[in-house]
Amino acid sequence: MLIKGRNWKFGNDIDTDAIIPARYLNTSDPQDLAKHVMEDADKDFSTKAKAGDIIVAGKNFGCGSSREHAPIAIKAAGIQAVIAKSFARIFYRNSFNIGLPIFESEEASEKIKEGDEIEIDADNGVIKNISKGESYKANPIPPFMQELISADGLVEWTKKKMAAKS
Amino acid sequence: MTITEKILAAHAGKKKVEQGELINAKVDLILANDITAPIAIQEFKKIGAKDVFDRSRIAFIPDHFVPQKDIKAAEQCKLLREFSKEYHLGLYFEVGRMGIEHALLPEQGLVVPGDLVIGADSHTCTYGALGAFSTGVGSTDVASAMATGECWFKVPDSMKFIYYGALNKWVGGKDLILHTIGDIGVDGALYRAMEFEGEVISNLPMYGRLTMCNMAIEAGGKSGIIVPDKVTRKYVKGRAKREFKFYKSDKKAKYVEVREYDCSKIPLTVACPHLPSNTRPAAELFEVTIDQVVIGSCTNGRLEDLREAARVIRGRKVNPNVRMIVIPATQQVYKQAMKEKLIDIFIDAEAVVSTPTCGPCLGGHMGILAKGERALATTNRNFVGRMGHPESEVYLSNPAVAAASAVLGRIAVPEELGL
């Protein structure tokens, strides 16, 4: 899978309240959530960002709450993927469960500048910076996560598991 | 093996597990709330399971936006109520019977030592205080577990924290955990189990242990855990609704890191905006004026927390520039606080006392901050916009510091009131 798009850059420790503030969590409708994505980190983000864009952030992206609304809001806003130096544990898990592609790469997180055109080769774990003509390595996706991706998320994976048992 | 590895191995039907190993394990209890359960219900229906794996092991607790704060929140809560009826869930807690999930479940003996618990709420790590492995997951994880009774885990690395020495006056579990997060950072325990031990922990009452394990997530931890002992036994006696098992870590268990703290050097601690790791001694923050104090939440809304706050504010008045909001975490805490006249003390001090709710902790309702306002709260997070306007500020402290600050209208310590 190739993911190509321009990127928006964020710093370290972007928490789930910044990704989708709790004041909007009286709904779980993805489109409603998408209207407020990243609002407390950048209040204009939902109007600036276009479908197909990529988020690039520093360490510990998605720290805080377990709200699955966070990756859902990002995905529903049309953001294709998130690259970060590291991800908070529950956000990491949620992203694979719902099928939001995420990539850990210290090098990409440091070297990519906002607005650079990025191409991610998901199968080989290579992140290309087209604007700069550079290439960075993403941390390998653990085998079980690959299994979730190829099953199309945890719901489908669970369906298969239950069918196999019965 | 560590206690964490032993509990995970037992639930995966294995003799031994290793750090980093991926396992599928049986869960003893699954919980979700009015924010996370609606997505779990929707995903559960997509799985197409005929029934839930065990109706006595799924707890639905509307606590974040209840009593229902607006129409949308009411619709969310309705989904929980209807699903609970349809599937005959044994652990659905309606308003009037509910409490903040992480205070309610231990109080009611519904989580017990040796359990493996998952919850679609990041503070599910609270139950480690009982010697259980418990961790926050997402709604889809909960949906899958509701269908199968199982969940996938990576066995975490364990990190040990040893607390020794004498605690300073008014210093408790909240200060210990804030100090620890300040030391290691908000990702200092990322993906790891945080095991707390030492003479201070052995003497720490259960409410302080619950506060510490509750905030393990604020250091990025997968779980917080304390090996069960006589304090645990006393707490679960007469409370536990299921059989329990005490696990303990082996002497040769593997820890990726060990940290020791001399508690005589840990002061009353406050986390400043906008990260729980941004800690300072309360005594260095006396110039910080406040508009609101919140005492409550899954971190510090238990009876003993209210007692501490009441000891400080008894016979005094909340500063004219401050709104003080007290939120008992469960109906039982509320009732006992009435019996002990704690509610009288708060109302006489001109504080308001609310029904149990997570409410202001996550900027939901019952005490939202306006632009430029500043709160001192006994809650767990002080991220940008956490309690309201993105340009408001939240400081975090223990209940005694919060109460003293409410009186003086600025960050303060009980000693300043002669206590």
XYZ file of C-alpha atoms in Angstrom:
585
model
C 0.000 0.000 0.000
C 1.274 3.473 -0.947
C 0.038 6.492 1.016
C 0.841 9.849 -0.512
C -0.010 13.327 0.733
C 1.115 16.604 2.222
C 1.675 16.748 5.962
C 0.728 18.784 8.986
C 3.268 18.841 11.782
C 2.566 18.635 15.512
C 4.827 18.499 18.588
C 5.326 16.063 21.454
C 2.680 14.617 23.801
C -0.354 15.518 21.677
C -3.082 14.212 23.979
C -6.507 12.832 23.128
C -8.173 15.963 24.547
C -6.273 17.964 21.915
C -7.188 15.463 19.178
C -10.878 15.485 20.069
C -11.928 17.535 23.115
C -14.329 15.805 25.510
C -16.849 18.618 25.059
C -17.685 16.993 21.708
C -17.930 13.427 23.034
C -21.677 13.502 23.568
C -21.773 11.901 20.132
C -19.831 9.159 18.426
C -20.800 10.120 14.888
C -17.522 10.121 12.905
C -18.449 13.132 10.734
C -19.461 15.238 13.753
C -16.188 14.317 15.451
C -14.164 15.112 12.320
C -15.385 18.740 12.436
C -13.410 19.242 15.651
C -10.344 17.110 14.992
C -7.099 18.501 16.512
C -9.064 21.577 17.596
C -7.269 22.232 20.881
C -3.853 21.779 19.265
C -4.709 23.964 16.232
C -8.180 25.501 16.158
C -8.207 25.934 12.381
C -7.020 22.421 11.594
C -10.331 20.965 10.417
C -10.728 23.760 7.843
C -7.080 23.738 6.719
C -6.617 19.986 6.386
C -7.761 18.270 3.214
C -8.732 14.674 2.634
C -5.582 12.728 1.854
C -3.300 14.723 4.181
C -0.946 13.102 6.679
C -0.181 14.055 10.299
C 3.439 13.994 11.483
C 4.058 14.390 15.231
C 6.668 14.021 17.955
C 6.764 11.518 20.816
C 3.828 10.005 22.737
C 1.101 10.925 20.227
C -2.396 10.167 21.543
C -1.581 10.121 25.241
C -4.383 10.380 27.775
C -7.848 8.980 27.347
C -8.838 5.636 25.810
C -11.392 7.368 23.582
C -11.521 5.600 20.238
C -13.133 8.833 19.044
C -9.565 10.171 18.635
C -8.408 7.890 15.787
C -11.999 7.854 14.457
C -12.014 11.668 14.195
C -8.644 11.653 12.418
C -9.746 8.965 9.994
C -13.134 10.583 9.334
C -11.413 13.893 8.582
C -9.743 12.116 5.687
C -6.284 12.015 7.238
C -4.635 9.029 5.583
C -1.981 8.202 8.164
C -0.147 9.413 11.261
C 3.624 9.291 11.600
C 5.108 9.902 15.078
C 8.257 9.323 17.048
C 6.177 7.162 19.398
C 2.513 6.538 20.184
C 0.703 6.224 23.504
C -0.330 2.647 24.091
C -4.132 2.803 23.866
C -4.078 5.109 20.837
C -1.691 2.678 19.128
C -4.019 -0.239 19.814
C -7.146 1.682 18.805
C -5.625 2.767 15.500
C -4.913 -0.793 14.412
C -8.308 -1.932 15.684
C -10.183 0.609 13.565
C -7.824 0.633 10.575
C -6.050 4.001 10.798
C -2.535 3.470 9.398
C 0.128 4.701 11.851
C 3.919 4.576 11.595
C 6.635 5.025 14.180
C 9.762 6.735 12.884
C 12.082 8.939 14.892
C 13.916 10.067 11.780
C 10.782 10.995 9.842
C 9.367 12.798 12.862
C 12.495 14.910 13.168
C 13.304 15.606 9.520
C 9.911 16.180 7.939
C 8.879 19.843 7.843
C 5.260 20.977 7.677
C 3.975 20.992 4.135
C 6.514 18.471 2.789
C 5.031 15.965 0.372
C 5.273 12.475 1.875
C 4.926 9.000 0.422
C 4.651 6.009 2.749
C 5.370 2.531 1.438
C 3.424 0.704 4.140
C 4.460 -2.797 3.083
C 8.167 -2.072 3.245
C 8.123 0.463 6.064
C 9.737 3.217 4.040
C 8.732 6.880 4.338
C 9.811 9.069 1.408
C 10.025 12.833 1.690
C 9.338 13.819 -1.926
C 9.860 17.546 -1.292
C 13.321 16.971 0.165
C 14.295 13.844 -1.768
C 14.985 11.957 1.476
C 13.932 8.540 2.669
C 13.380 7.326 6.249
C 12.812 3.926 7.816
C 9.651 3.251 9.849
C 9.754 0.787 12.743
C 8.509 -2.624 11.579
C 4.827 -3.323 12.268
C 4.590 -6.280 14.697
C 3.284 -9.504 13.090
C 0.017 -9.516 15.047
C -0.723 -5.956 13.961
C -0.120 -7.022 10.370
C -2.645 -9.800 10.937
C -5.164 -7.184 12.138
C -4.469 -5.005 9.109
C -4.934 -7.857 6.670
C -8.143 -8.906 8.469
C -9.381 -5.309 8.024
C -9.518 -4.477 11.742
C -10.393 -6.183 15.007
C -14.106 -6.655 14.275
C -13.383 -8.743 11.167
C -10.555 -10.552 12.963
C -12.933 -11.448 15.816
C -15.584 -12.626 13.352
C -13.080 -14.984 11.757
C -11.876 -16.239 15.120
C -15.428 -16.956 16.268
C -16.293 -18.683 12.997
C -13.188 -20.873 13.323
C -14.188 -21.867 16.877
C -17.743 -22.816 15.998
C 7.918 -13.813 37.000
C 6.422 -10.542 38.179
C 2.881 -10.396 39.563
C 1.805 -8.939 36.204
C 3.302 -11.853 34.260
C 1.778 -14.403 36.659
C -1.726 -12.965 36.304
C -1.411 -12.770 32.513
C -0.020 -16.333 32.301
C -2.837 -17.708 34.466
C -5.459 -16.049 32.262
C -3.777 -17.208 29.046
C -3.701 -20.804 30.309
C 0.094 -20.810 30.323
C 2.666 -21.732 32.940
C 4.947 -18.918 31.935
C 4.910 -15.786 29.825
C 7.773 -13.512 28.864
C 7.982 -9.774 28.488
C 7.143 -8.827 24.913
C 5.220 -12.029 24.238
C 1.845 -11.685 22.554
C -0.962 -13.575 24.280
C -4.672 -14.067 24.108
C -6.111 -14.063 27.621
C -9.466 -14.571 29.317
C -10.871 -11.494 31.020
C -12.680 -11.512 34.373
C -14.463 -8.224 33.907
C -15.072 -5.753 31.073
C -16.295 -2.219 31.603
C -17.367 0.726 29.510
C -19.029 4.063 30.179
C -21.446 6.458 28.491
C -18.732 7.799 26.169
C -17.081 4.531 25.164
C -19.904 1.966 25.356
C -21.927 3.388 22.421
C -19.085 2.575 20.002
C -18.530 -0.788 21.706
C -22.227 -1.626 21.232
C -22.120 -0.627 17.573
C -18.991 -2.726 16.912
C -20.363 -5.662 18.946
C -23.404 -5.714 16.665
C -21.118 -5.730 13.614
C -19.363 -8.832 14.951
C -22.746 -10.552 14.848
C -22.351 -12.608 18.034
C -25.606 -14.154 19.232
C -24.979 -13.215 22.834
C -22.410 -11.697 25.143
C -19.868 -14.168 26.536
C -21.049 -13.734 30.136
C -23.685 -11.235 31.233
C -22.358 -11.150 34.801
C -18.936 -9.932 33.683
C -19.794 -6.853 31.649
C -20.218 -3.597 33.558
C -21.865 -0.627 31.831
C -21.509 2.458 33.976
C -22.833 5.782 32.698
C -20.704 8.205 34.721
C -19.065 10.810 32.479
C -21.971 12.998 31.369
C -24.608 11.948 33.935
C -27.058 12.963 35.183
C -27.579 13.360 31.454
C -26.214 16.808 30.660
C -27.872 17.371 27.270
C -29.925 15.614 24.633
C -26.960 14.033 22.866
C -25.557 12.680 26.145
C -29.005 11.352 27.024
C -29.147 9.515 23.696
C -25.758 7.934 24.418
C -26.898 6.811 27.872
C -30.080 5.394 26.375
C -28.007 3.113 24.159
C -26.348 1.638 27.259
C -29.659 1.169 29.043
C -31.305 -0.513 26.075
C -28.355 -2.810 25.356
C -28.159 -3.766 29.037
C -31.843 -4.702 28.996
C -31.621 -6.562 25.692
C -28.669 -8.667 26.829
C -29.704 -8.855 30.497
C -26.431 -7.404 31.713
C -26.065 -7.971 35.440
C -23.837 -4.937 36.000
C -25.641 -1.924 34.603
C -25.644 1.028 36.992
C -28.357 3.621 36.476
C -28.213 7.147 37.886
C -28.995 6.875 41.587
C -27.192 3.541 41.792
C -24.031 4.463 39.944
C -20.728 5.973 40.893
C -17.574 6.890 39.044
C -16.612 3.527 37.559
C -13.159 3.163 39.115
C -14.434 4.076 42.568
C -17.615 2.017 42.280
C -16.256 -1.355 41.136
C -13.632 -1.805 43.896
C -16.056 -0.441 46.519
C -18.699 -2.977 45.503
C -16.210 -5.864 45.451
C -16.763 -6.368 41.723
C -13.055 -6.371 40.948
C -10.899 -8.591 43.130
C -7.221 -9.455 43.570
C -5.830 -11.646 40.811
C -8.382 -10.424 38.252
C -7.648 -9.530 34.668
C -9.814 -6.512 33.881
C -10.139 -4.435 30.721
C -12.117 -1.246 30.405
C -12.834 1.254 27.685
C -11.509 3.998 29.924
C -7.868 4.820 30.375
C -8.085 4.916 34.177
C -9.005 1.233 34.298
C -5.442 0.793 35.579
C -6.813 1.814 39.036
C -7.542 -1.796 40.088
C -3.867 -2.678 40.222
C -4.168 -1.355 43.772
C -6.011 -4.592 44.606
C -3.341 -6.788 43.027
C -5.260 -7.197 39.767
C -3.954 -6.664 36.248
C -6.169 -4.035 34.729
C -5.710 -1.816 31.748
C -7.514 0.630 29.519
C -8.417 -0.381 25.967
C -10.594 1.014 23.211
C -14.268 0.464 22.468
C -13.580 -2.056 19.695
C -11.432 -4.106 22.088
C -14.377 -4.126 24.485
C -16.735 -5.181 21.680
C -14.493 -8.087 20.755
C -14.089 -9.143 24.391
C -17.847 -8.913 25.014
C -18.283 -11.477 22.226
C -15.386 -13.790 23.047
C -14.446 -13.215 26.704
C -10.874 -12.741 25.553
C -8.492 -9.984 24.629
C -5.038 -9.772 23.077
C -2.138 -8.392 25.097
C 1.551 -7.842 24.723
C 3.125 -8.885 28.035
C 4.556 -5.586 29.263
C 8.002 -4.916 30.620
C 7.810 -4.221 34.345
C 9.297 -1.221 36.056
C 9.681 -1.136 39.840
C 9.215 1.907 42.069
C 10.347 1.638 45.683
C 9.182 4.205 48.254
C 10.931 4.432 51.629
C 11.316 6.891 54.505
C 8.749 8.869 56.443
C 5.959 10.700 54.633
C 5.709 14.427 55.281
C 2.527 15.786 56.852
C -0.495 15.806 54.479
C 1.548 14.001 51.806
C -0.279 10.975 50.392
C -0.727 8.735 47.390
C -1.484 11.686 45.098
C 1.781 13.417 45.920
C 3.758 10.181 45.495
C 2.355 9.521 42.052
C 2.612 13.145 40.893
C 6.216 13.213 42.079
C 6.896 9.963 40.215
C 5.304 11.225 36.981
C 7.281 14.438 37.373
C 10.413 12.324 37.647
C 9.890 9.973 34.710
C 7.659 12.062 32.417
C 4.337 11.435 30.689
C 5.855 8.638 28.624
C 8.362 7.459 31.233
C 6.542 4.146 31.641
C 5.199 3.850 28.082
C 3.847 0.312 27.434
C 5.155 -0.812 30.851
C 3.637 -2.171 34.069
C 4.476 0.094 37.021
C 4.908 -1.951 40.193
C 4.843 0.086 43.402
C 6.443 -1.263 46.588
C 8.455 -0.413 49.679
C 7.707 0.367 53.319
C 5.667 3.446 52.450
C 3.424 1.451 50.131
C 3.026 -1.314 52.751
C 1.652 1.317 55.128
C -0.356 3.194 52.519
C -4.135 2.768 52.950
C -6.151 1.363 50.056
C -7.500 4.758 48.949
C -3.943 6.064 48.486
C -3.012 2.930 46.556
C -6.037 3.354 44.276
C -4.972 6.972 43.601
C -1.445 5.880 42.695
C -2.427 3.058 40.350
C -5.138 5.288 38.832
C -2.516 7.683 37.503
C -0.115 5.076 36.069
C -1.595 5.965 32.662
C -0.409 9.546 33.152
C 3.153 8.198 32.869
C 2.150 6.191 29.793
C 1.937 2.987 31.851
C -0.077 0.010 30.696
C -0.924 -0.742 34.301
C -0.051 0.108 37.867
C 0.099 -2.702 40.387
C 0.762 -3.367 44.060
C 1.377 -6.877 45.379
C -1.591 -7.650 47.660
C -0.985 -7.772 51.419
C -2.842 -7.389 54.685
C -4.178 -3.966 53.685
C -5.637 -5.596 50.557
C -7.068 -8.493 52.556
C -8.783 -6.135 54.978
C -10.237 -4.111 52.094
C -11.658 -7.039 50.138
C -12.952 -8.912 53.200
C -16.734 -8.787 53.238
C -16.687 -6.930 49.919
C -15.428 -9.371 47.289
C -18.268 -10.747 45.188
C -16.073 -13.418 43.599
C -13.234 -15.674 44.707
C -9.898 -13.962 44.592
C -6.256 -14.931 44.434
C -3.180 -13.179 45.765
C -0.237 -13.245 43.346
C 3.202 -11.949 44.185
C 6.355 -11.199 42.244
C 9.250 -13.649 42.471
C 12.516 -12.455 43.989
C 14.218 -13.084 40.657
C 11.526 -11.394 38.566
C 12.784 -9.212 35.725
C 12.459 -5.421 35.910
C 13.694 -3.232 33.091
C 14.209 -0.379 35.520
C 14.088 0.164 39.288
C 13.635 3.591 40.876
C 13.785 4.446 44.558
C 12.306 7.450 46.297
C 13.132 8.801 49.742
C 9.666 10.001 50.752
C 11.011 12.383 53.386
C 12.115 14.450 50.392
C 8.732 14.384 48.636
C 6.784 17.594 49.351
C 3.124 18.387 48.801
C 3.154 18.361 45.015
C 1.185 20.174 42.330
C 1.186 19.461 38.587
C 1.112 22.710 36.604
C -0.428 23.220 33.149
C -0.450 21.496 30.741
C 1.005 18.100 31.599
C 0.746 15.907 34.728
C 4.545 15.646 34.628
C 4.974 19.404 35.037
C 5.262 19.117 38.815
C 6.432 21.634 41.405
C 6.323 21.720 45.198
C 3.024 23.395 46.230
C 5.072 25.762 48.405
C 6.649 27.290 45.301
C 3.278 28.193 43.799
C 1.710 30.427 46.437
C 1.436 33.306 43.953
C -0.931 31.324 41.690
C -4.495 32.567 42.219
C -7.435 30.301 41.394
C -11.070 30.646 40.337
C -12.255 27.127 41.038
C -11.450 24.079 43.152
C -12.736 20.617 42.269
C -12.532 17.776 44.759
C -13.610 14.464 43.277
C -12.971 12.117 40.310
C -11.813 8.515 40.024
C -8.479 9.715 41.378
C -9.567 11.458 44.582
C -13.319 11.237 45.109
C -13.324 8.530 47.775
C -14.547 8.918 51.350
C -11.056 9.356 52.807
C -10.330 12.071 50.230
C -13.440 13.960 51.317
C -12.462 13.491 54.965
C -9.065 15.053 54.267
C -10.608 18.035 52.521
C -13.184 18.427 55.302
C -10.471 18.399 57.993
C -8.892 21.378 56.264
C -12.006 23.400 55.494
C -14.008 22.708 58.676
C -15.099 25.991 60.260
C -13.643 28.028 57.384
C -15.131 29.649 54.298
C -14.293 29.250 50.641
C -12.550 32.403 49.428
C -14.986 34.893 47.840
C -13.097 34.652 44.537
C -13.369 30.861 44.369
C -16.047 28.316 43.483
C -15.503 25.026 45.279
C -17.151 21.912 43.858
C -17.134 18.651 45.804
C -18.134 15.462 44.007
C -18.405 12.256 46.047
C -17.407 9.454 43.692
C -20.230 7.031 44.520
C -23.647 7.030 46.154
C -22.154 5.099 49.082
C -19.408 7.692 49.518
C -22.066 10.427 49.367
C -24.231 8.732 51.994
C -21.347 8.048 54.359
C -20.118 11.623 53.918
C -23.583 12.788 54.995
C -23.525 10.515 58.041
C -20.144 11.855 59.043
C -21.396 15.445 58.545
C -18.727 16.073 55.883
C -21.410 17.430 53.554
C -22.458 19.882 56.296
C -18.864 21.034 56.597
C -18.609 21.648 52.823
C -21.953 23.446 52.567
C -21.215 25.561 55.647
C -17.936 26.507 53.969
C -20.015 27.600 50.940
C -18.913 24.820 48.618
C -21.375 22.969 46.388
C -21.765 19.203 46.613
C -22.740 17.300 43.491
C -24.132 13.890 42.695
C -21.450 11.402 41.508
C -20.154 12.208 38.013
C -16.848 12.553 36.180
C -18.316 15.922 35.103
C -15.727 18.702 35.186
C -12.664 16.414 35.209
C -12.916 16.067 31.442
C -14.698 19.326 30.784
C -18.066 17.613 30.499
C -20.334 19.567 32.831
C -20.781 20.626 36.486
C -17.956 23.143 36.625
C -16.593 24.200 33.246
C -13.925 26.895 33.083
C -14.267 30.123 31.084
C -11.458 31.608 29.006
C -8.558 32.607 31.222
C -9.913 30.870 34.338
C -7.750 28.680 36.493
C -8.686 25.637 38.588
C -6.937 23.529 41.170
C -8.402 20.040 41.027
C -7.829 16.652 42.628
C -8.391 15.105 39.209
C -5.830 13.426 36.970
C -5.204 15.478 33.828
C -4.370 19.110 33.123
C -4.102 19.035 29.339
C -5.038 22.115 27.287
C -8.809 22.605 27.507
C -9.290 19.644 29.811
C -11.794 21.398 32.095
C -13.299 23.812 29.617
C -12.056 26.666 27.466
C -8.798 25.925 25.598
C -7.331 29.012 27.251
C -8.219 27.922 30.800
C -5.737 26.214 33.113
C -5.833 23.223 35.443
C -3.448 22.483 38.304
C -3.549 19.076 40.035
C -3.101 18.337 43.740
C -4.235 16.189 46.651
C -7.542 16.988 48.469
C -5.931 18.736 51.475
C -3.968 21.140 49.274
C -7.100 21.745 47.180
C -9.164 22.573 50.278
C -6.504 24.903 51.720
C -6.271 26.632 48.345
C -10.051 27.078 48.214
C -9.859 28.969 51.519
C -6.950 31.200 50.555
C -7.958 31.776 46.927
C -4.544 30.743 45.682
C -2.433 27.614 45.722
C -1.811 26.962 49.412
C -0.857 24.245 51.890
C -2.729 23.258 55.085
C 0.151 24.460 57.288
C -0.728 28.017 56.309
C -4.039 27.514 58.121
C -2.228 26.244 61.203
C -2.974 22.614 60.358
